[in-house]
Amino acid sequence: MPACLVCHLGLVSFPEAMEFEHDLIKLRFEEKIGDVLLLCEHPPTITLGRSGNIANILLPREELLSRGIAYFESDRAGDATFNCPGQLVVHPIMDLRNRKGLLRGYVTDLEETVIRVLAGFNITAARWTEHHGIWVNEKQISAIGLRVNRSISMHGFSLNVNPDLADFSAINLCGLAGKSATSIEYELGRAVPVMDVIPKIEDSFSDIFQTDLKSISKRGLADICLDSNSSRIMAQCKN
Amino acid sequence: MGTDKTDTTNLSRREFLKEAGIVVGGVAIASVAFSSACGTGETTTSTAVNTPLVTQPAATEPATSSTAATTTTSPAVTTATGTTSTAPITQPAGSTTPVTTAGNPVNSNLLDIPGCSTKVAADRLYSIDNIWVKNLGNNVVQLGLSDQAQYLADMIRVCSLSPIGTTLQIEQGFGAIEADKMSFDLITPVSGKITARNASLTALPVPINEDSYGSGWMVNVTISKPSELDLLVSPAYYVWLMAGKIGTAPPKR
């Protein structure tokens, strides 16, 4: 199976994650690197998608600041989303030219990745035709929003593992008024560490996308971004 | 990618693709990105069969610059006899759809993609980023999204286009479209200045899905580097790409 690098960035700010993504997208498009799967958590952050409605951010800027919630505009699809510790954010940087099943199926496969992870915790989750994301009993447990630039995908999906759900009331989730969030921990009624979920995401992604995941450290990935012409990179990333 | 034994370090993307055997005639090909419509059995929502050569935009923003070309307010008016496509229009192998020739208007100028439900307009060229380029003459080209790309984007909810007067550099973005869960950058295959924009798309992008080669046109560009048109591919070649035929002999560009 083709290889894909997987990197756990840990807790990183949204701008830092975006910087990684943009560097990797350029390298991916130039085929100096293979597909990459980034996993991270963000500090409390609200992002607004390209066509998002600012009115879906329910707190004034001053209150966001006082609560330590950062705000950024994003170039992904979708409306307002909330990221915070305890929520895994997964960014596949994939060259969609290599996917025979294609662009439409790509979103479906990402959703399926999440659904299978949740099934592994005996949580029944599903897509909701009218609304973005993955839902459990009409509560959103995962949001999805992507951007495709020259056939390279970026952004991805989030999965609520054990975040403080009260903070999600700062926005209308994905622009949907009156909808609330849930998490794996809330649904199971017990503590679930993020580290327990990461391997399940990797396994599910690997299986659905038929790819072998090869771990790389954040430092290693940063070196790749700095040194894109290294023959070491091609040896590491070649399919 | 992955099958070539050549040391691929320090190669440009174009060279890399050439080494991989998917560059023909000096044109780098983006491979099978959008061949996914093939074999799905789904019908494209694009009204493809009788797209006329003469197109009239529903709403066009006039150029405000005094130096704007006269084509800015009626950018898409062409006739079959006056088609200025730079690609010779020939009957592609395997196509069952009649193809127009200069001076001979026909009911359809769309090429079939084998095994797919989407179509390729025969009177324009294509970029590897799935943008069609129609030569309107006087160094003005019109840009839009191919039928294949609109199908794969699914229902487009939002379309944003750079404003009139924007100076474009090749391979930069000139806008974006957004479907339910994905946004797509629109990449210009030519450098130049936007001289007209289909303003109706920002309010209602439906024409992109329903008439991608006609009323779904996006912008007109007065090009600054005509040689960039040589980097585009012919309709038959685009059909070959979309049908996922890399590895087989390509048609003549």
Coordinates of C-alpha atoms in Angstrom, one line a residue:
Chain A
M1 CA 0.0 0.0 0.0
P2 CA 1.2 3.5 -0.6
A3 CA 2.8 5.2 2.4
C4 CA 1.6 8.3 4.2
L5 CA 3.5 10.1 6.9
V6 CA 1.6 10.7 10.2
C7 CA 2.7 13.3 12.6
H8 CA 1.3 14.3 16.0
L9 CA 1.9 17.9 16.4
G10 CA 0.5 18.0 20.0
L11 CA -1.1 21.2 21.3
V12 CA -0.4 23.9 18.6
S13 CA -2.0 27.1 17.8
F14 CA -4.1 27.4 14.7
P15 CA -1.6 29.6 12.9
E16 CA 1.2 27.2 13.6
A17 CA -0.8 24.3 12.3
M18 CA -1.7 26.3 9.2
E19 CA 1.9 27.2 8.6
F20 CA 2.8 23.5 8.6
E21 CA -0.1 22.7 6.3
H22 CA 0.8 25.4 3.7
D23 CA 4.4 24.3 3.6
L24 CA 3.4 20.7 3.2
I25 CA 0.8 21.5 0.5
K26 CA 3.4 23.2 -1.6
L27 CA 5.8 20.2 -1.2
R28 CA 3.0 17.8 -1.9
F29 CA 1.9 19.5 -5.0
E30 CA 5.5 19.6 -6.2
E31 CA 5.6 15.9 -5.4
K32 CA 8.6 16.4 -3.1
I33 CA 6.7 14.6 -0.4
G34 CA 4.0 12.0 -0.1
D35 CA 0.7 12.3 1.7
V36 CA 0.8 13.4 5.3
L37 CA -1.7 13.0 8.1
L38 CA -1.4 15.7 10.8
L39 CA -3.0 15.3 14.2
C40 CA -3.1 18.0 16.8
E41 CA -5.1 19.9 19.4
H42 CA -5.6 23.6 19.5
P43 CA -6.0 26.0 22.4
P44 CA -9.5 27.4 22.6
T45 CA -10.0 28.7 19.1
I46 CA -12.9 29.8 17.0
T47 CA -12.4 29.6 13.2
L48 CA -14.8 30.9 10.6
G49 CA -14.9 29.3 7.2
R50 CA -14.7 31.2 3.9
S51 CA -18.4 31.8 3.6
G52 CA -19.1 31.7 7.3
N53 CA -21.4 34.1 9.0
I54 CA -19.8 36.2 11.7
A55 CA -23.2 36.2 13.4
N56 CA -22.7 32.6 14.3
I57 CA -20.1 33.6 16.8
L58 CA -22.3 34.3 19.8
L59 CA -19.9 36.2 22.0
P60 CA -18.5 39.6 21.5
R61 CA -14.8 39.8 20.7
E62 CA -14.0 41.2 24.2
E63 CA -15.6 38.3 25.9
L64 CA -13.7 35.9 23.6
L65 CA -10.5 37.5 24.7
S66 CA -11.4 37.5 28.4
R67 CA -12.1 33.7 28.1
G68 CA -8.9 33.2 26.3
I69 CA -10.5 32.1 23.1
A70 CA -8.6 33.0 19.9
Y71 CA -10.4 33.8 16.7
F72 CA -9.2 33.3 13.1
E73 CA -10.7 33.3 9.7
S74 CA -10.0 30.2 7.7
D75 CA -9.9 29.3 4.1
R76 CA -11.8 26.1 4.5
A77 CA -15.4 25.4 3.7
G78 CA -18.1 25.6 6.3
D79 CA -19.1 28.1 9.0
A80 CA -18.0 28.6 12.6
T81 CA -16.2 25.8 14.4
F82 CA -14.7 25.6 17.9
N83 CA -11.5 23.9 18.7
C84 CA -10.0 23.3 22.1
P85 CA -7.9 20.9 24.1
G86 CA -9.5 17.5 24.2
Q87 CA -10.7 17.8 20.7
L88 CA -8.5 16.0 18.1
V89 CA -8.1 17.9 14.8
V90 CA -7.0 15.8 11.9
H91 CA -5.6 17.3 8.7
P92 CA -4.9 14.9 5.8
I93 CA -2.7 16.5 3.3
M94 CA -3.5 14.3 0.3
D95 CA -3.0 14.5 -3.4
L96 CA -6.4 13.7 -4.7
R97 CA -5.0 13.0 -8.1
N98 CA -4.0 9.6 -6.7
R99 CA -7.4 8.6 -5.6
K100 CA -9.3 6.5 -8.0
G101 CA -12.4 6.8 -5.9
L102 CA -12.2 10.4 -6.0
L103 CA -13.2 13.7 -4.9
R104 CA -16.8 13.1 -3.9
G105 CA -15.8 9.9 -2.2
Y106 CA -13.0 11.6 -0.3
V107 CA -15.4 13.4 2.0
T108 CA -17.4 10.2 2.5
D109 CA -14.2 8.3 3.4
L110 CA -13.2 10.9 6.0
E111 CA -16.7 10.7 7.5
E112 CA -16.5 7.0 7.5
T113 CA -13.1 7.2 9.3
V114 CA -14.8 9.0 12.1
I115 CA -17.8 6.8 12.2
R116 CA -15.7 3.7 12.4
V117 CA -13.6 5.2 15.3
L118 CA -16.7 5.9 17.2
A119 CA -18.1 2.4 16.5
G120 CA -14.9 1.1 18.1
F121 CA -16.1 2.8 21.3
N122 CA -19.6 1.4 20.7
I123 CA -20.9 4.8 19.9
T124 CA -23.4 4.9 17.0
A125 CA -22.8 7.9 14.9
A126 CA -24.1 9.0 11.6
R127 CA -23.9 11.6 8.9
W128 CA -26.8 14.0 8.8
T129 CA -27.8 14.9 5.3
E130 CA -29.0 18.3 6.1
H131 CA -26.1 19.3 8.3
H132 CA -22.3 19.0 8.2
G133 CA -20.4 16.7 10.4
I134 CA -21.0 13.5 12.3
W135 CA -23.8 13.3 14.8
V136 CA -24.8 11.3 17.8
N137 CA -28.4 11.7 18.8
E138 CA -28.6 15.0 17.1
K139 CA -25.5 16.3 18.8
Q140 CA -22.4 17.1 16.8
I141 CA -19.4 15.0 17.7
S142 CA -17.3 15.7 14.7
A143 CA -17.0 18.6 12.2
I144 CA -15.6 18.5 8.8
G145 CA -14.4 21.3 6.5
L146 CA -11.9 21.0 3.7
R147 CA -10.1 23.1 1.1
V148 CA -8.7 21.7 -2.1
N149 CA -6.0 23.7 -3.7
R150 CA -4.7 22.3 -7.0
S151 CA -5.9 18.8 -6.1
I152 CA -4.2 18.8 -2.7
S153 CA -6.6 18.6 0.2
M154 CA -6.0 20.5 3.4
H155 CA -7.9 21.1 6.7
G156 CA -9.9 18.1 7.6
F157 CA -12.1 17.1 10.5
S158 CA -12.3 17.4 14.3
L159 CA -13.4 14.8 16.8
N160 CA -14.5 15.6 20.3
V161 CA -12.8 13.2 22.7
N162 CA -12.9 14.9 26.1
P163 CA -13.3 18.7 25.6
D164 CA -15.1 21.0 27.9
L165 CA -18.4 21.0 26.1
A166 CA -19.7 24.2 27.8
D167 CA -17.3 26.3 25.7
F168 CA -19.0 25.2 22.5
S169 CA -21.9 27.4 23.3
A170 CA -19.7 30.3 22.1
I171 CA -20.8 29.6 18.5
N172 CA -23.6 28.2 16.4
L173 CA -21.9 24.9 15.5
C174 CA -21.3 25.0 11.8
G175 CA -23.8 27.8 11.5
L176 CA -26.6 25.7 13.0
A177 CA -28.5 27.5 15.7
G178 CA -29.7 25.5 18.6
K179 CA -27.4 22.5 18.0
S180 CA -25.1 21.3 20.7
A181 CA -21.9 19.3 20.8
T182 CA -21.1 16.0 22.4
S183 CA -18.0 14.0 22.9
I184 CA -16.7 10.4 23.3
E185 CA -16.3 11.0 27.0
Y186 CA -19.8 12.4 27.4
E187 CA -21.4 9.6 25.5
L188 CA -19.5 6.9 27.4
G189 CA -19.8 8.5 30.7
R190 CA -16.2 7.9 31.6
A191 CA -12.8 9.4 31.1
V192 CA -11.3 8.9 27.7
P193 CA -7.8 10.1 27.1
V194 CA -7.0 11.6 23.7
M195 CA -4.0 9.2 23.4
D196 CA -6.5 6.3 23.4
V197 CA -8.2 7.7 20.4
I198 CA -5.3 8.5 18.2
P199 CA -4.3 4.9 17.4
K200 CA -7.9 4.2 16.4
I201 CA -8.0 7.2 14.1
E202 CA -4.8 6.0 12.5
D203 CA -6.1 2.4 12.1
S204 CA -9.4 3.6 10.6
F205 CA -7.7 6.1 8.3
S206 CA -5.1 3.5 7.2
D207 CA -7.8 0.9 6.4
I208 CA -10.2 3.2 4.6
F209 CA -7.6 5.1 2.6
Q210 CA -5.6 1.9 2.0
T211 CA -2.3 3.5 3.1
D212 CA 0.6 2.6 5.3
L213 CA 1.1 5.2 8.0
K214 CA 4.7 6.0 8.9
S215 CA 5.3 8.1 12.0
I216 CA 7.4 11.1 11.9
S217 CA 8.2 13.5 14.7
K218 CA 7.2 17.2 14.6
R219 CA 10.9 18.0 14.5
G220 CA 11.3 15.7 11.6
L221 CA 8.5 17.2 9.7
A222 CA 9.8 20.7 10.4
D223 CA 13.1 19.6 8.9
I224 CA 11.4 18.4 5.8
C225 CA 9.7 21.7 5.4
L226 CA 13.0 23.5 5.7
D227 CA 14.9 21.1 3.5
S228 CA 12.6 20.1 0.8
N229 CA 15.3 19.1 -1.6
S230 CA 16.9 16.5 0.6
S231 CA 17.2 13.0 -0.9
R232 CA 16.5 11.8 2.6
I233 CA 13.0 13.1 2.2
M234 CA 12.3 11.3 -1.1
A235 CA 13.6 8.1 0.4
Q236 CA 11.4 8.6 3.4
C237 CA 8.3 9.6 1.6
K238 CA 8.4 7.5 -1.6
N239 CA 5.5 5.1 -2.1
Chain B
M1 CA 5.0 8.5 -9.1
G2 CA 6.7 5.8 -7.3
T3 CA 7.4 3.6 -10.3
D4 CA 10.2 5.7 -11.8
K5 CA 13.7 4.7 -10.8
T6 CA 15.2 8.0 -11.7
D7 CA 16.6 10.1 -9.0
T8 CA 13.8 12.6 -8.6
T9 CA 15.5 15.0 -6.2
N10 CA 15.9 18.5 -7.3
L11 CA 13.5 18.1 -10.2
S12 CA 10.8 20.6 -10.9
R13 CA 7.3 19.3 -10.9
R14 CA 7.2 19.4 -14.7
E15 CA 10.4 17.4 -14.9
F16 CA 9.2 15.0 -12.3
L17 CA 6.0 14.3 -14.3
K18 CA 8.0 13.9 -17.5
E19 CA 10.3 11.4 -15.8
A20 CA 7.2 9.5 -14.7
G21 CA 6.1 9.3 -18.3
I22 CA 3.0 11.6 -18.0
V23 CA 4.3 14.6 -19.8
V24 CA 3.7 14.6 -23.5
G25 CA 4.7 17.3 -25.9
G26 CA 6.1 19.5 -23.2
V27 CA 2.8 19.7 -21.4
A28 CA 2.7 18.6 -17.8
I29 CA -0.5 16.6 -17.1
A30 CA -2.2 16.5 -13.8
S31 CA -3.1 12.9 -14.1
V32 CA -6.3 11.3 -13.0
A33 CA -7.5 13.9 -10.5
F34 CA -11.0 14.1 -11.8
S35 CA -11.7 10.8 -13.4
S36 CA -14.1 9.9 -10.6
A37 CA -17.2 10.6 -12.5
C38 CA -16.6 7.7 -14.6
G39 CA -18.5 4.5 -14.0
T40 CA -20.6 5.9 -11.2
G41 CA -23.8 5.7 -13.2
E42 CA -24.8 9.1 -11.9
T43 CA -26.0 11.7 -14.2
T44 CA -24.3 15.0 -14.2
T45 CA -26.6 17.9 -13.5
S46 CA -25.0 19.8 -16.3
T47 CA -27.3 20.4 -19.2
A48 CA -24.6 19.3 -21.6
V49 CA -26.1 18.2 -24.8
N50 CA -27.0 21.4 -26.5
T51 CA -24.7 24.0 -25.1
P52 CA -24.7 26.7 -27.7
L53 CA -21.5 28.4 -28.8
V54 CA -23.3 31.7 -28.4
T55 CA -23.5 32.5 -24.7
Q56 CA -24.9 35.5 -23.1
P57 CA -24.2 36.0 -19.4
A58 CA -27.1 36.7 -17.2
A59 CA -25.4 39.6 -15.5
T60 CA -22.1 41.0 -16.3
E61 CA -20.2 43.7 -14.4
P62 CA -19.0 46.3 -16.8
A63 CA -15.3 47.1 -16.6
T64 CA -14.7 50.5 -14.9
S65 CA -11.4 51.0 -16.5
S66 CA -11.4 53.3 -19.5
T67 CA -8.9 51.1 -21.2
A68 CA -11.1 48.1 -21.0
A69 CA -11.6 46.2 -24.2
T70 CA -15.0 46.4 -25.9
T71 CA -15.6 42.8 -25.2
T72 CA -16.0 43.4 -21.5
T73 CA -19.7 43.9 -21.4
S74 CA -20.6 41.2 -23.9
P75 CA -17.8 38.9 -23.3
A76 CA -19.3 35.6 -24.4
V77 CA -20.8 36.5 -27.7
T78 CA -19.2 34.2 -30.3
T79 CA -20.6 32.4 -33.2
A80 CA -19.8 29.1 -34.7
T81 CA -18.4 30.7 -37.7
G82 CA -16.3 33.1 -35.7
T83 CA -14.9 30.7 -33.1
T84 CA -11.4 31.6 -32.2
S85 CA -10.4 28.5 -30.3
T86 CA -6.8 27.9 -30.7
A87 CA -7.2 24.1 -30.8
P88 CA -8.1 22.6 -34.1
I89 CA -11.4 20.9 -33.8
T90 CA -11.2 17.3 -34.9
Q91 CA -13.3 14.3 -34.4
P92 CA -11.9 12.5 -31.4
A93 CA -11.7 8.8 -31.6
G94 CA -14.5 7.1 -29.8
S95 CA -16.7 10.1 -29.5
T96 CA -20.3 9.6 -30.5
T97 CA -21.2 13.3 -30.3
P98 CA -21.0 15.4 -33.4
V99 CA -18.3 18.0 -33.2
T100 CA -18.5 21.4 -34.7
T101 CA -16.3 22.6 -37.4
A102 CA -15.7 26.1 -38.3
G103 CA -18.6 27.5 -40.3
N104 CA -20.8 24.6 -39.5
P105 CA -22.9 25.1 -36.4
V106 CA -24.2 21.8 -35.0
N107 CA -26.6 20.9 -32.2
S108 CA -23.8 19.8 -29.9
N109 CA -20.1 20.6 -29.5
L110 CA -19.6 18.3 -26.6
L111 CA -17.3 15.3 -26.4
D112 CA -18.1 12.2 -24.4
I113 CA -15.7 10.9 -21.8
P114 CA -15.7 7.1 -22.1
G115 CA -17.5 5.6 -19.2
C116 CA -18.4 8.9 -17.7
S117 CA -21.5 11.0 -17.6
T118 CA -19.8 14.3 -17.9
K119 CA -18.9 16.1 -21.1
V120 CA -16.0 18.1 -22.5
A121 CA -16.7 21.2 -24.7
A122 CA -14.9 20.9 -27.9
D123 CA -14.5 24.6 -28.6
R124 CA -12.0 25.5 -25.9
L125 CA -8.8 24.4 -24.2
Y126 CA -8.3 23.1 -20.7
S127 CA -5.9 23.5 -17.8
I128 CA -4.6 20.8 -15.5
D129 CA -6.6 22.5 -12.8
N130 CA -9.8 21.8 -14.7
I131 CA -10.4 25.3 -15.9
W132 CA -11.6 25.7 -19.4
V133 CA -10.2 28.5 -21.5
K134 CA -12.2 29.9 -24.4
N135 CA -10.4 32.3 -26.8
L136 CA -12.6 35.3 -27.5
G137 CA -10.1 37.0 -29.7
N138 CA -8.2 40.3 -29.2
N139 CA -6.1 38.6 -26.5
V140 CA -9.2 38.0 -24.4
V141 CA -10.0 34.6 -23.0
Q142 CA -13.0 33.4 -20.9
L143 CA -12.5 31.0 -18.0
G144 CA -14.8 28.6 -16.3
L145 CA -15.0 25.3 -14.6
S146 CA -15.1 22.0 -16.5
D147 CA -18.2 19.8 -16.3
Q148 CA -16.1 17.1 -14.6
A149 CA -14.9 19.5 -11.9
Q150 CA -18.4 20.8 -11.2
Y151 CA -19.7 17.3 -10.9
L152 CA -17.1 16.3 -8.5
A153 CA -17.6 19.4 -6.4
D154 CA -21.2 18.4 -6.1
M155 CA -23.7 21.1 -5.4
I156 CA -21.9 24.4 -5.3
R157 CA -23.2 26.8 -2.7
V158 CA -20.9 29.7 -2.9
C159 CA -18.8 31.2 -5.7
S160 CA -16.4 34.0 -5.1
L161 CA -14.4 35.6 -8.0
S162 CA -11.7 38.2 -7.9
P163 CA -12.9 41.6 -8.9
I164 CA -12.6 43.3 -12.3
G165 CA -9.3 44.9 -12.7
T166 CA -7.4 42.2 -10.7
T167 CA -4.1 41.4 -12.2
L168 CA -3.5 37.6 -12.4
Q169 CA -0.4 35.6 -12.5
I170 CA -0.5 32.1 -14.0
E171 CA -1.3 29.4 -11.4
Q172 CA -2.6 31.9 -8.9
G173 CA -6.2 31.8 -7.6
F174 CA -8.9 33.9 -9.2
G175 CA -11.6 32.8 -6.9
A176 CA -13.1 29.8 -5.1
I177 CA -16.1 27.7 -5.1
E178 CA -17.6 26.1 -2.1
A179 CA -19.7 23.0 -1.8
D180 CA -21.1 21.6 1.4
K181 CA -17.9 20.4 2.9
M182 CA -15.1 21.5 0.6
S183 CA -13.9 24.7 -0.9
F184 CA -12.0 24.7 -4.1
D185 CA -9.5 27.3 -5.3
L186 CA -10.0 28.4 -8.9
I187 CA -6.6 28.5 -10.4
T188 CA -5.9 30.7 -13.4
P189 CA -4.0 29.1 -16.3
V190 CA -3.2 32.5 -17.7
S191 CA -1.7 35.8 -16.7
G192 CA -3.5 39.0 -17.4
K193 CA -6.2 41.2 -16.0
I194 CA -9.8 40.4 -15.3
T195 CA -12.0 42.5 -17.5
A196 CA -15.3 41.0 -16.9
R197 CA -16.9 38.8 -14.3
N198 CA -20.1 36.8 -14.2
A199 CA -21.5 38.6 -11.2
S200 CA -24.6 36.5 -11.1
L201 CA -22.6 33.5 -9.8
T202 CA -21.9 35.2 -6.5
A203 CA -25.6 35.5 -5.8
L204 CA -26.5 32.1 -7.3
P205 CA -23.8 29.7 -8.4
V206 CA -26.3 27.2 -9.8
P207 CA -25.2 27.8 -13.4
I208 CA -21.8 26.4 -12.6
N209 CA -23.4 23.0 -11.9
E210 CA -26.1 23.2 -14.6
D211 CA -24.4 24.9 -17.5
S212 CA -20.7 24.9 -16.8
Y213 CA -19.7 25.7 -20.4
G214 CA -22.3 28.3 -21.0
S215 CA -24.0 30.5 -18.4
G216 CA -21.6 29.2 -15.7
W217 CA -18.7 31.2 -17.3
M218 CA -16.7 32.9 -14.6
V219 CA -14.3 35.6 -15.8
N220 CA -12.8 37.2 -18.9
V221 CA -9.1 37.9 -18.8
T222 CA -7.1 40.1 -21.1
I223 CA -4.0 38.0 -21.3
S224 CA -0.5 39.4 -21.0
K225 CA 1.4 36.3 -22.1
P226 CA -0.2 34.6 -25.0
S227 CA 2.4 31.9 -25.0
E228 CA 0.8 30.5 -21.8
L229 CA -2.0 29.2 -24.0
D230 CA 0.5 26.6 -25.2
L231 CA 0.5 25.0 -21.8
L232 CA -3.2 24.2 -22.1
V233 CA -4.5 20.9 -23.4
S234 CA -7.0 20.2 -26.2
P235 CA -10.5 18.8 -25.6
A236 CA -9.5 15.4 -26.8
Y237 CA -6.5 15.4 -24.5
Y238 CA -8.7 16.5 -21.6
V239 CA -11.0 13.6 -22.4
W240 CA -8.1 11.2 -22.3
L241 CA -7.1 12.6 -18.9
M242 CA -10.5 12.4 -17.5
A243 CA -11.0 8.9 -18.7
G244 CA -8.0 7.9 -16.7
K245 CA -6.1 6.7 -19.7
I246 CA -2.6 7.6 -18.5
G247 CA -0.4 4.7 -19.4
T248 CA -2.1 4.4 -22.8
A249 CA -1.2 6.3 -26.0
P250 CA -2.6 9.8 -25.7
P251 CA -4.4 11.6 -28.6
K252 CA -2.7 14.3 -30.5
R253 CA -2.7 17.5 -28.5

